[in-house]
Coordinates of C-alpha atoms and ligand atoms in Angstrom, one line a residue:
M373 CA 75.8 140.2 129.9
S374 CA 73.1 142.9 129.9
D375 CA 69.7 142.0 128.6
P376 CA 70.3 140.4 125.3
T377 CA 66.6 140.7 124.3
S378 CA 66.5 144.4 124.1
P379 CA 67.4 145.5 120.6
G380 CA 70.5 147.7 121.1
D381 CA 69.6 149.7 117.9
T382 CA 66.4 151.1 119.0
D383 CA 66.5 151.4 122.9
V384 CA 68.5 154.5 123.7
T385 CA 68.6 153.5 127.4
D386 CA 70.1 150.0 126.6
Q387 CA 73.5 149.5 128.3
H388 CA 74.1 146.5 126.2
D389 CA 77.8 146.8 125.0
P390 CA 78.9 143.7 122.8
M391 CA 82.6 144.8 122.6
A392 CA 82.6 144.8 126.3
E393 CA 81.1 141.3 126.5
V394 CA 83.8 140.2 124.0
L395 CA 86.6 141.6 126.0
A396 CA 85.4 140.1 129.2
G397 CA 85.7 136.7 127.9
F398 CA 89.1 137.4 126.3
A399 CA 92.5 136.6 127.6
P400 CA 94.7 139.2 126.1
Y401 CA 98.4 138.8 125.3
P402 CA 100.4 140.2 128.2
A403 CA 101.7 143.7 127.4
E404 CA 105.5 142.8 127.2
F405 CA 104.6 140.1 124.7
A406 CA 102.4 142.3 122.7
A407 CA 105.1 145.0 122.8
R408 CA 107.6 142.5 121.6
Y409 CA 105.6 141.1 118.8
R410 CA 105.0 144.6 117.5
A411 CA 108.7 145.5 117.8
D412 CA 109.6 142.4 115.9
G413 CA 107.3 143.3 113.1
H414 CA 104.9 140.5 113.5
W415 CA 101.9 142.5 114.4
R416 CA 101.8 145.4 111.9
G417 CA 98.5 147.1 112.8
E418 CA 96.6 145.5 109.9
T419 CA 92.9 144.6 110.0
F420 CA 90.9 142.5 107.7
G421 CA 89.0 145.5 106.6
S422 CA 92.1 147.5 105.7
M423 CA 93.7 144.4 104.2
L424 CA 90.8 144.1 101.6
R425 CA 90.6 147.9 101.1
E426 CA 94.5 148.1 100.2
R427 CA 94.4 145.1 97.9
A428 CA 91.3 146.3 96.2
A429 CA 93.1 149.8 95.6
A430 CA 96.1 148.2 94.5
H431 CA 94.8 145.8 92.0
P432 CA 90.9 146.5 91.6
D433 CA 90.5 144.3 88.5
R434 CA 92.3 141.2 89.5
I435 CA 90.0 138.3 90.3
A436 CA 89.7 137.5 93.9
I437 CA 86.9 134.9 94.1
V438 CA 85.8 132.2 91.7
D439 CA 82.7 130.4 92.6
P440 CA 81.6 127.9 90.0
T441 CA 78.0 127.9 91.2
G442 CA 75.3 130.5 91.7
G443 CA 76.0 132.7 88.6
A444 CA 73.3 133.6 86.0
G445 CA 73.2 132.6 82.3
D446 CA 74.9 129.7 80.4
D447 CA 78.1 129.8 82.7
P448 CA 77.1 129.6 86.4
T449 CA 80.6 130.7 87.5
R450 CA 80.7 133.9 89.5
R451 CA 84.0 135.9 89.3
W452 CA 84.5 138.9 91.8
T453 CA 87.4 141.1 91.3
Y454 CA 89.1 142.6 94.3
A455 CA 87.1 145.9 93.6
E456 CA 83.8 144.0 93.6
L457 CA 84.7 141.9 96.8
D458 CA 85.5 145.3 98.4
R459 CA 82.4 147.0 97.4
R460 CA 80.3 144.0 98.3
A461 CA 81.9 144.1 101.8
D462 CA 81.0 147.8 102.1
R463 CA 77.4 147.2 101.1
M464 CA 77.0 144.2 103.3
A465 CA 78.6 146.1 106.3
A466 CA 76.2 149.1 105.6
G467 CA 73.3 146.8 105.4
L468 CA 74.2 144.8 108.6
R469 CA 74.8 148.0 110.4
A470 CA 71.3 149.2 109.3
R471 CA 69.9 146.3 110.9
G472 CA 71.3 147.1 114.1
I473 CA 74.4 144.8 114.0
G474 CA 77.6 146.4 115.2
R475 CA 81.0 146.3 116.7
G476 CA 81.6 143.2 119.0
D477 CA 78.3 141.6 118.0
R478 CA 78.5 137.9 117.3
V479 CA 77.1 136.3 114.3
V480 CA 77.3 132.5 113.6
V481 CA 78.2 131.9 110.0
Q482 CA 77.4 128.4 108.8
L483 CA 77.9 128.4 104.9
P484 CA 79.2 126.0 102.4
N485 CA 81.9 126.9 100.0
V486 CA 80.2 129.8 98.3
A487 CA 81.2 133.4 97.4
E488 CA 78.8 134.7 99.8
F489 CA 80.9 133.4 102.6
F490 CA 83.5 136.1 102.0
E491 CA 81.0 139.0 101.3
V492 CA 79.5 138.1 104.8
V493 CA 82.7 137.6 106.7
F494 CA 84.4 140.7 105.3
G495 CA 81.4 142.6 105.8
L496 CA 81.3 141.6 109.4
F497 CA 85.2 142.2 109.7
R498 CA 84.5 145.7 108.5
I499 CA 81.9 146.7 111.3
G500 CA 83.9 144.8 114.0
A501 CA 81.3 142.2 114.3
L502 CA 82.6 138.7 115.0
P503 CA 81.8 135.8 112.7
V504 CA 81.6 132.6 114.8
F505 CA 82.7 130.0 112.3
A506 CA 80.4 127.0 112.3
L507 CA 80.9 124.0 109.9
P508 CA 78.3 122.9 107.5
A509 CA 78.1 119.5 109.2
H510 CA 76.9 121.0 112.5
R511 CA 73.3 120.5 113.5
Y512 CA 70.9 121.6 116.4
T513 CA 73.1 120.7 119.2
E514 CA 76.2 122.6 118.1
I515 CA 74.3 125.6 116.7
S516 CA 72.0 126.3 119.3
Y517 CA 75.0 125.9 121.7
F518 CA 77.1 128.5 119.6
C519 CA 74.2 130.9 119.5
A520 CA 73.3 130.7 123.2
F521 CA 77.0 130.7 124.4
T522 CA 78.1 133.5 122.4
G523 CA 74.9 135.6 122.5
A524 CA 74.8 135.7 118.8
V525 CA 72.5 138.3 117.2
G526 CA 72.8 136.8 113.8
Y527 CA 72.9 133.4 112.1
V528 CA 73.8 133.1 108.4
I529 CA 72.8 129.9 106.6
P530 CA 72.2 128.3 103.2
G531 CA 68.7 127.1 102.5
V532 CA 68.7 123.5 102.0
E533 CA 72.2 122.2 101.6
G534 CA 73.2 118.5 101.2
G535 CA 69.5 117.6 101.7
F536 CA 69.3 119.3 105.1
D537 CA 67.1 122.3 105.6
H538 CA 69.0 124.8 107.7
R539 CA 66.0 127.1 107.6
E540 CA 64.0 124.8 109.9
L541 CA 66.8 124.4 112.2
A542 CA 67.3 128.2 112.3
S543 CA 63.7 128.6 113.2
R544 CA 64.0 126.2 116.2
V545 CA 67.1 128.0 117.4
R546 CA 65.7 131.5 117.1
A547 CA 62.6 130.6 118.9
E548 CA 64.9 129.4 121.8
T549 CA 67.5 132.0 121.8
P550 CA 66.5 135.5 122.8
S551 CA 69.5 137.2 121.5
L552 CA 69.2 135.7 118.0
R553 CA 67.4 138.6 116.0
H554 CA 68.6 138.0 112.4
V555 CA 68.6 134.8 110.4
L556 CA 70.2 135.6 107.0
V557 CA 69.6 132.9 104.2
V558 CA 71.7 132.6 101.0
G559 CA 69.6 131.6 98.0
D560 CA 66.2 131.9 96.7
D561 CA 64.0 130.7 99.3
A562 CA 64.6 132.2 102.8
G563 CA 61.2 130.8 104.2
E564 CA 60.3 132.9 107.2
H565 CA 63.8 134.4 107.3
T566 CA 65.6 137.2 105.6
P567 CA 67.2 136.6 102.2
L568 CA 70.9 137.5 102.4
A569 CA 70.5 139.5 99.0
D570 CA 68.0 142.0 100.8
V571 CA 70.7 143.0 103.3
P572 CA 73.4 144.9 101.3
L573 CA 72.9 148.7 101.3
D574 CA 74.6 151.6 99.5
P575 CA 76.8 152.9 102.1
A576 CA 75.7 156.4 101.0
D577 CA 72.2 155.6 102.1
T578 CA 73.3 155.0 105.7
A579 CA 75.8 158.0 105.5
P580 CA 74.2 159.8 108.6
S581 CA 74.9 157.0 110.9
D582 CA 78.2 156.0 109.2
T583 CA 79.6 159.5 109.8
A584 CA 78.3 159.9 113.3
P585 CA 81.0 161.4 115.4
S586 CA 83.1 158.6 117.0
D587 CA 82.8 160.3 120.4
T588 CA 79.1 159.2 120.6
A589 CA 79.0 156.5 123.2
P590 CA 78.1 153.0 121.8
S591 CA 75.4 152.6 124.6
D592 CA 73.8 155.7 123.3
A593 CA 74.0 155.2 119.5
G594 CA 73.3 151.6 119.4
P595 CA 76.0 149.6 117.5
S596 CA 79.2 151.3 117.6
N597 CA 80.6 152.8 114.3
T598 CA 84.1 153.1 115.4
E599 CA 86.7 151.4 113.3
P600 CA 87.9 147.9 114.3
Q601 CA 91.4 148.0 115.8
P602 CA 94.2 145.6 115.0
G603 CA 94.3 144.3 118.6
D604 CA 90.5 143.5 118.6
V605 CA 89.1 140.0 118.5
A606 CA 88.3 139.5 114.8
F607 CA 86.4 136.2 115.1
L608 CA 85.7 133.1 117.1
Q609 CA 86.9 130.1 115.8
L610 CA 86.1 126.5 117.0
S611 CA 88.3 124.1 118.8
G612 CA 88.4 120.4 117.9
G613 CA 87.6 120.0 121.5
S614 CA 88.2 117.3 124.0
T615 CA 85.4 118.5 126.4
G616 CA 81.7 118.1 126.9
V617 CA 81.1 121.2 124.7
P618 CA 83.1 122.9 122.0
K619 CA 85.3 125.7 123.1
L620 CA 85.6 129.1 121.3
I621 CA 88.9 130.4 120.1
P622 CA 89.2 134.3 119.9
R623 CA 91.6 135.4 117.3
T624 CA 92.7 139.0 116.8
H625 CA 93.3 140.9 113.4
D626 CA 97.0 141.4 114.4
D627 CA 97.8 137.8 115.4
Y628 CA 95.8 136.0 112.6
I629 CA 97.1 138.4 109.8
Y630 CA 100.7 137.7 111.1
S631 CA 100.0 133.8 110.6
L632 CA 98.8 134.6 107.2
R633 CA 101.8 136.5 106.1
G634 CA 104.0 133.8 107.5
S635 CA 102.0 131.1 105.6
V636 CA 101.9 133.0 102.5
E637 CA 105.8 133.2 102.6
L638 CA 106.5 129.5 103.5
C639 CA 103.9 128.3 100.9
G640 CA 105.5 130.3 98.1
Q641 CA 102.3 132.2 97.4
D642 CA 102.1 135.5 95.4
E643 CA 99.7 137.3 93.2
H644 CA 100.0 134.3 90.7
S645 CA 98.7 131.9 93.2
V646 CA 95.3 130.2 92.7
Y647 CA 94.2 128.4 95.8
L648 CA 91.4 125.8 95.6
V649 CA 89.1 125.8 98.8
V650 CA 88.1 122.1 99.0
L651 CA 87.7 121.7 102.7
P652 CA 84.9 123.6 104.5
A653 CA 85.8 127.3 104.0
A654 CA 85.4 128.3 107.6
H655 CA 87.9 125.8 109.0
N656 CA 91.2 127.3 110.2
F657 CA 93.1 125.0 107.6
P658 CA 91.6 126.2 104.3
L659 CA 91.0 129.7 105.9
S660 CA 94.4 130.4 106.8
S661 CA 97.0 127.9 106.0
P662 CA 97.7 129.7 103.8
G663 CA 94.0 129.0 102.7
S664 CA 91.6 131.7 101.1
L665 CA 92.6 134.7 103.5
G666 CA 96.4 134.0 102.9
T667 CA 95.6 133.9 99.2
L668 CA 93.7 137.2 99.3
Y669 CA 96.5 138.6 101.6
A670 CA 99.0 137.7 98.5
G671 CA 96.7 139.1 96.1
G672 CA 96.0 135.8 94.5
R673 CA 92.8 134.2 93.4
V674 CA 90.6 131.9 95.6
V675 CA 88.5 129.3 93.8
L676 CA 85.8 127.5 95.7
C677 CA 85.2 123.9 95.2
P678 CA 81.7 122.8 95.9
Q679 CA 82.5 119.2 96.5
P680 CA 85.8 117.7 97.5
S681 CA 85.6 114.7 95.1
P682 CA 88.0 114.2 92.2
E683 CA 85.1 114.3 89.8
T684 CA 84.4 118.0 90.9
A685 CA 88.0 119.1 91.9
F686 CA 90.0 117.8 89.0
P687 CA 88.2 119.7 86.1
L688 CA 88.1 122.9 88.2
I689 CA 92.0 122.7 88.7
G690 CA 92.4 122.4 85.0
R691 CA 90.0 124.9 84.1
E692 CA 90.9 127.7 86.6
G693 CA 94.7 126.8 86.7
V694 CA 94.8 126.1 90.3
T695 CA 98.3 126.2 91.7
I696 CA 97.9 125.2 95.4
T697 CA 95.3 123.4 97.6
G698 CA 95.0 121.8 101.1
L699 CA 93.6 118.4 101.9
V700 CA 93.2 116.2 104.9
P701 CA 94.7 112.7 104.5
P702 CA 91.7 110.7 103.5
L703 CA 91.1 113.2 100.7
A704 CA 94.7 113.2 99.6
L705 CA 94.4 109.3 99.3
L706 CA 91.2 109.5 97.4
W707 CA 92.8 112.1 94.9
M708 CA 95.9 109.9 94.4
D709 CA 93.8 106.8 93.8
A710 CA 91.7 108.8 91.2
A711 CA 94.8 110.1 89.5
E712 CA 96.3 106.7 89.2
R713 CA 93.0 105.2 87.9
R714 CA 92.8 107.9 85.2
R715 CA 96.2 107.4 84.1
A716 CA 95.8 103.7 84.0
A717 CA 92.8 104.2 81.8
G718 CA 94.9 106.4 79.5
E719 CA 93.3 109.6 80.7
D720 CA 95.2 112.9 81.8
P721 CA 94.0 113.8 85.3
G722 CA 94.6 117.3 84.3
L723 CA 96.6 118.4 87.4
E724 CA 99.5 120.2 85.6
T725 CA 99.1 123.5 87.0
L726 CA 99.1 122.2 90.7
E727 CA 102.4 123.2 92.2
V728 CA 101.9 122.5 96.0
L729 CA 99.5 120.1 98.1
L730 CA 99.2 120.9 101.6
V731 CA 98.2 117.9 103.6
G732 CA 97.2 118.2 107.4
G733 CA 94.4 118.1 110.0
A734 CA 95.4 114.5 110.8
K735 CA 98.6 112.3 110.6
F736 CA 99.6 111.7 107.0
S737 CA 101.3 108.4 106.8
E738 CA 104.9 108.2 105.4
E739 CA 103.8 105.7 102.6
A740 CA 101.1 108.0 101.5
A741 CA 103.3 111.0 101.6
R742 CA 105.8 109.3 99.3
R743 CA 103.2 108.8 96.6
V744 CA 102.3 112.5 96.4
R745 CA 105.0 113.7 94.0
P746 CA 105.1 110.8 91.6
V747 CA 101.3 110.5 91.5
L748 CA 100.1 114.0 91.7
G749 CA 103.2 115.8 90.1
C750 CA 103.4 118.6 92.9
T751 CA 105.3 119.3 96.1
L752 CA 103.9 117.9 99.4
Q753 CA 103.7 120.4 102.1
Q754 CA 102.7 118.8 105.3
V755 CA 100.9 121.1 107.9
F756 CA 100.4 120.6 111.5
G757 CA 98.3 123.2 112.8
M758 CA 95.6 124.0 115.2
A759 CA 92.8 126.7 115.4
E760 CA 94.3 127.8 118.7
G761 CA 97.2 129.1 117.0
L762 CA 100.6 127.3 116.2
V763 CA 101.0 126.0 112.6
N764 CA 104.0 124.0 111.5
Y765 CA 104.9 123.5 107.8
T766 CA 107.4 121.4 106.0
R767 CA 109.3 123.9 103.9
L768 CA 109.1 123.7 100.1
D769 CA 112.8 123.0 99.8
D770 CA 113.2 120.6 102.6
P771 CA 114.8 117.3 101.5
E772 CA 112.1 114.8 100.4
E773 CA 113.0 112.7 103.5
V774 CA 111.9 115.5 105.7
I775 CA 108.9 116.3 103.6
V776 CA 107.6 112.7 103.8
T777 CA 108.5 111.8 107.6
T778 CA 107.8 115.1 109.6
Q779 CA 105.0 117.5 110.2
G780 CA 107.0 120.5 109.7
R781 CA 108.4 123.2 111.9
P782 CA 106.8 126.5 113.3
I783 CA 105.9 129.4 111.1
S784 CA 107.6 131.9 113.4
P785 CA 111.1 132.3 115.1
D786 CA 109.0 133.5 118.0
D787 CA 106.9 130.4 118.4
E788 CA 108.0 128.9 121.6
V789 CA 107.6 125.1 121.4
R790 CA 108.5 122.8 124.3
V791 CA 108.2 119.1 124.4
V792 CA 107.7 118.0 128.1
D793 CA 107.1 114.9 130.2
D794 CA 103.9 114.4 132.5
E795 CA 105.5 116.8 135.0
D796 CA 106.0 119.6 132.5
R797 CA 109.8 118.9 132.5
D798 CA 111.6 119.5 129.2
L799 CA 112.5 116.5 127.3
P800 CA 115.5 116.2 125.0
D801 CA 115.1 116.2 121.2
G802 CA 114.2 112.8 119.6
T803 CA 112.1 111.9 122.8
T804 CA 108.3 111.8 122.5
G805 CA 106.3 114.1 124.9
H806 CA 103.5 116.6 125.4
L807 CA 103.8 119.6 123.1
L808 CA 103.4 123.0 124.8
T809 CA 103.5 126.2 122.8
R810 CA 103.4 129.9 123.1
G811 CA 103.7 132.7 120.5
P812 CA 102.7 135.6 118.3
Y813 CA 99.5 134.0 117.0
T814 CA 98.6 131.5 119.8
I815 CA 95.8 132.2 122.0
R816 CA 96.3 132.9 125.8
G817 CA 92.9 131.4 126.6
Y818 CA 89.5 130.0 125.3
W819 CA 86.7 132.7 125.1
N820 CA 84.7 132.7 128.4
A821 CA 86.1 129.5 129.9
P822 CA 88.1 130.1 132.9
E823 CA 88.0 126.5 134.2
H824 CA 88.9 124.9 130.9
N825 CA 91.7 127.7 130.6
A826 CA 93.3 126.6 133.8
A827 CA 93.7 123.1 132.5
S828 CA 94.5 123.9 129.0
F829 CA 97.2 126.6 129.6
T830 CA 100.3 126.7 131.9
A831 CA 100.6 129.5 134.4
D832 CA 103.0 131.1 132.0
G833 CA 100.7 131.1 129.2
F834 CA 101.8 128.1 127.2
Y835 CA 98.9 126.2 125.4
R836 CA 98.7 122.5 126.3
T837 CA 98.0 121.2 122.7
G838 CA 97.3 117.6 123.9
D839 CA 99.4 116.3 121.0
L840 CA 102.5 113.9 121.6
V841 CA 105.2 114.8 119.5
R842 CA 109.0 114.3 119.0
R843 CA 111.4 117.1 117.8
T844 CA 114.1 116.1 115.3
A845 CA 117.6 117.6 115.2
T846 CA 116.5 119.8 112.5
G847 CA 113.6 121.4 114.6
H848 CA 111.0 119.6 112.8
L849 CA 108.1 118.0 114.7
V850 CA 106.8 114.5 114.2
V851 CA 103.3 113.8 115.6
E852 CA 103.4 110.5 117.6
G853 CA 99.9 110.6 119.2
R854 CA 97.5 112.4 121.4
A855 CA 97.0 112.7 125.1
K856 CA 93.8 114.5 124.8
D857 CA 90.6 112.6 124.8
Q858 CA 89.8 113.3 121.2
I859 CA 89.2 111.1 118.0
N860 CA 90.7 112.5 114.9
R861 CA 88.4 111.1 112.3
G862 CA 90.4 112.0 109.1
G863 CA 90.9 115.6 110.3
E864 CA 87.3 116.0 111.9
K865 CA 87.7 116.1 115.5
V866 CA 85.3 114.3 117.9
A867 CA 85.6 115.0 121.6
A868 CA 84.9 111.7 123.4
E869 CA 83.1 113.4 126.4
E870 CA 80.6 115.3 124.3
V871 CA 79.5 111.9 122.5
E872 CA 79.4 110.1 125.8
N873 CA 77.2 112.6 127.3
H874 CA 74.6 112.0 124.4
L875 CA 74.9 108.3 124.9
L876 CA 74.3 108.8 128.5
A877 CA 70.9 110.4 128.0
H878 CA 69.6 107.1 126.4
P879 CA 67.4 105.3 129.1
A880 CA 69.2 102.0 128.6
V881 CA 72.7 103.3 129.0
H882 CA 74.3 103.1 132.3
D883 CA 77.8 104.3 131.2
A884 CA 79.7 105.0 127.9
A885 CA 83.3 105.4 126.8
V886 CA 84.1 106.6 123.4
V887 CA 87.4 105.6 121.9
S888 CA 89.3 105.6 118.5
M889 CA 89.6 102.5 116.5
P890 CA 92.2 102.3 113.7
D891 CA 90.9 102.7 110.2
P892 CA 92.7 102.4 106.8
Y893 CA 90.9 105.4 105.3
L894 CA 90.1 107.8 107.9
G895 CA 93.1 106.9 110.1
E896 CA 90.6 106.7 113.0
R897 CA 87.1 106.0 113.6
T898 CA 84.9 106.2 116.6
C899 CA 83.9 103.1 118.8
A900 CA 81.6 103.7 121.7
Y901 CA 81.7 101.0 124.5
V902 CA 78.5 101.1 126.3
V903 CA 77.6 99.4 129.7
L904 CA 73.9 98.9 129.8
R905 CA 71.6 99.4 132.9
E906 CA 70.8 96.0 134.7
E907 CA 67.2 96.0 133.5
H908 CA 68.1 96.4 129.8
R909 CA 70.8 93.7 129.7
A910 CA 68.2 90.9 128.8
Q911 CA 67.0 92.8 125.9
P912 CA 69.7 95.2 124.7
P913 CA 69.0 97.9 122.3
K914 CA 70.7 97.4 118.9
S915 CA 73.7 99.4 117.9
V916 CA 71.7 101.1 115.2
E917 CA 69.3 102.4 117.9
L918 CA 71.8 104.0 119.9
K919 CA 73.4 105.6 116.8
R920 CA 70.0 106.8 115.7
F921 CA 69.4 108.1 119.2
V922 CA 72.5 110.4 119.1
R923 CA 71.8 111.5 115.5
Q924 CA 68.2 112.5 116.4
R925 CA 69.6 114.6 119.4
G926 CA 70.9 116.8 116.6
L927 CA 74.6 116.0 116.7
A928 CA 76.9 116.5 113.6
D929 CA 76.8 113.4 111.6
F930 CA 80.7 112.8 111.9
K931 CA 80.2 112.5 115.8
V932 CA 77.8 109.7 115.6
P933 CA 79.7 106.5 116.8
D934 CA 80.9 104.3 113.9
R935 CA 80.6 101.2 116.1
V936 CA 78.9 100.4 119.5
E937 CA 80.2 97.6 121.6
F938 CA 78.3 96.5 124.7
V939 CA 80.3 95.3 127.7
D940 CA 79.4 94.4 131.3
A941 CA 82.0 96.7 132.8
F942 CA 85.0 98.9 131.7
P943 CA 88.6 98.0 132.3
A944 CA 90.0 100.2 135.0
T945 CA 93.3 101.8 135.5
G946 CA 95.3 101.6 138.6
I947 CA 93.5 104.3 140.4
G948 CA 90.1 103.1 139.1
K949 CA 89.4 105.4 136.0
V950 CA 88.2 104.0 132.8
S951 CA 91.2 102.7 131.0
K952 CA 90.6 103.9 127.5
K953 CA 94.0 102.7 126.7
D954 CA 92.8 99.0 127.4
L955 CA 89.5 99.7 125.4
R956 CA 91.5 100.8 122.4
A957 CA 93.8 98.0 122.5
A958 CA 90.6 95.7 122.7
I959 CA 88.9 97.1 119.7
A960 CA 92.0 97.2 117.7
A961 CA 92.8 93.5 118.4
S962 CA 89.2 92.5 117.5
L963 CA 89.4 94.4 114.3
T964 CA 92.7 92.6 113.2
S965 CA 91.3 89.1 114.2
S966 CA 88.1 89.5 112.4
Ligands
OOB452 C1 93.6 121.7 112.2 O1 93.1 122.4 113.2 P1 92.1 121.8 114.3 O2 91.9 122.9 115.4 O3 90.8 121.1 113.7 O4 92.8 120.6 115.1 C2 94.1 120.6 115.6 C3 94.5 119.2 115.9 C4 95.9 119.2 116.4 O5 96.1 119.6 117.9 C5 96.3 117.9 116.1 O6 95.9 117.1 117.2 C6 95.8 117.6 114.9 O7 94.6 118.5 114.8 N1 96.5 117.8 113.7 C7 97.4 116.9 113.2 C8 98.0 117.4 112.0 N2 97.4 118.7 112.0 C9 96.4 118.8 112.9 N3 97.8 115.7 113.7 C10 98.8 115.0 113.0 N4 99.4 115.5 111.9 C11 99.0 116.7 111.3 N5 99.5 117.2 110.3 O8 93.6 120.5 112.1 C12 94.6 122.5 111.3 C13 94.6 123.9 111.5 C14 95.4 124.6 110.7 C15 96.2 124.0 109.6 C16 96.2 122.5 109.5 C17 95.2 121.7 110.4

């Protein structure tokens, strides 16, 4: 990477070329595959910028975004039409460009479910800058890593959110990260940073640079103004991860828009669809399965839900006529319980308009799945997806038995799915094995991670999902477990190694092994097994102290171990590795006996 400290917008001798950096870390689709995906009509040469432009031209006055917060006057609800969103994206793009942000630049976006999320993301898409999608729960450890690893020039935050001051965190990260030149804050008090509201500019005001001839070399002209191309990396998404640090997932306009189009069709979306964004907007599930972007693709309406609780969501569903939403299993349980309680109390939960409930991110139990239709009065659609690509859906017209007992089948006829044994040999249908996949919207490699890629992809480009699945005679997949070292805490993914590394930093800790333990609500929670150093065994630290230690290192709350168990030594496997299988069995047994 060229010197990230020199501002590319002012120094004409600067050779810093952000797009070249993006490409250097990107594993492209091999030419013969790309040609086939185009020939088959999957990749149609669309970009997110052109998609919004076309929708806004076709139906300018239709509502695109509804945000029940942040508006002025008696009704705080903000409603942006397609024309308004398009105009805002243009103004944001012009403003970002005027601040020296351009094609290939990375910008970490960490926003709650607010309308500005779309203004920013489409503004970035339009200038070919890459959003890096952080989650609201991320803290110093994650954010500083994303900013440093991606060489981010910008970081977009709320001010104070959920009692946490993101401005303070941003100040610290900015002081430590030379590339980070812009911290943009949604809301009234940006502190020492820039209010997001100060960024948008009338594109006409920046016309001279906008219309600069495209043959001007980017290195001479600062940020390049050339139009983003369909094959370009559009953004970096986060992997759930199973390694020490999260990996970044480069998705192209072409591949992601194909997954949107497929999702829209399979989820029965059209211009009458009203999608409620309940999960954090930046996560792949509410973003694209079919999510907010799929809904905008279909010309429908996106309603932002500020809190996932039934108290917030149910009235919004009734008021806005929500037809479709997506939840992780714990929330689906919570919503069903709330709907039942309301009915028992003689109230109407008010979910009449809801047609489809997508549930995914973690395994949805068959018993819970069976309750969806009777309790919520809508069709369940199970979704088994991953930010790396492959998404499986049960079909709306699948028999109820298939809907409640499987996690669906792939979007595309060109999704290649293999179920293999430990030696990568294909297994027959009905046998559980490792899921490998390759296809028109599955990445060929993590961004800038050659070592991980060698382990996470086969030589011929199949992604090793780490999931253990079985394929039924109908081609549906049933998720049976996981081979990757990850805990799925109700859809929130925790990489064991990452948490272990933080525990190991504690002076009393000799060794740590983080495993899942069963939980009736989240499905799994985390249990950290800890071996203390000799000298600390007489007076061991308390569990809460270790948890506090991890939290204070600035890790997202959901990664802090739910439970800590002290042991003298770990059980070992045949070849002397820590047997996490035995640790999982031990904690599960102690939970059932207590
Ligand atoms: C979604 O994406 P990620 O990247 O947060 O997590 C992917 C992993 C999968 O490899 C699998 O281990 C697990 O989450 N998972 C499921 C599941 N859906 C995801 N495990 C069992 N049953 C399911 N239905 O989680 C994601 C991305 C797009 C759509 C939906 C979920």
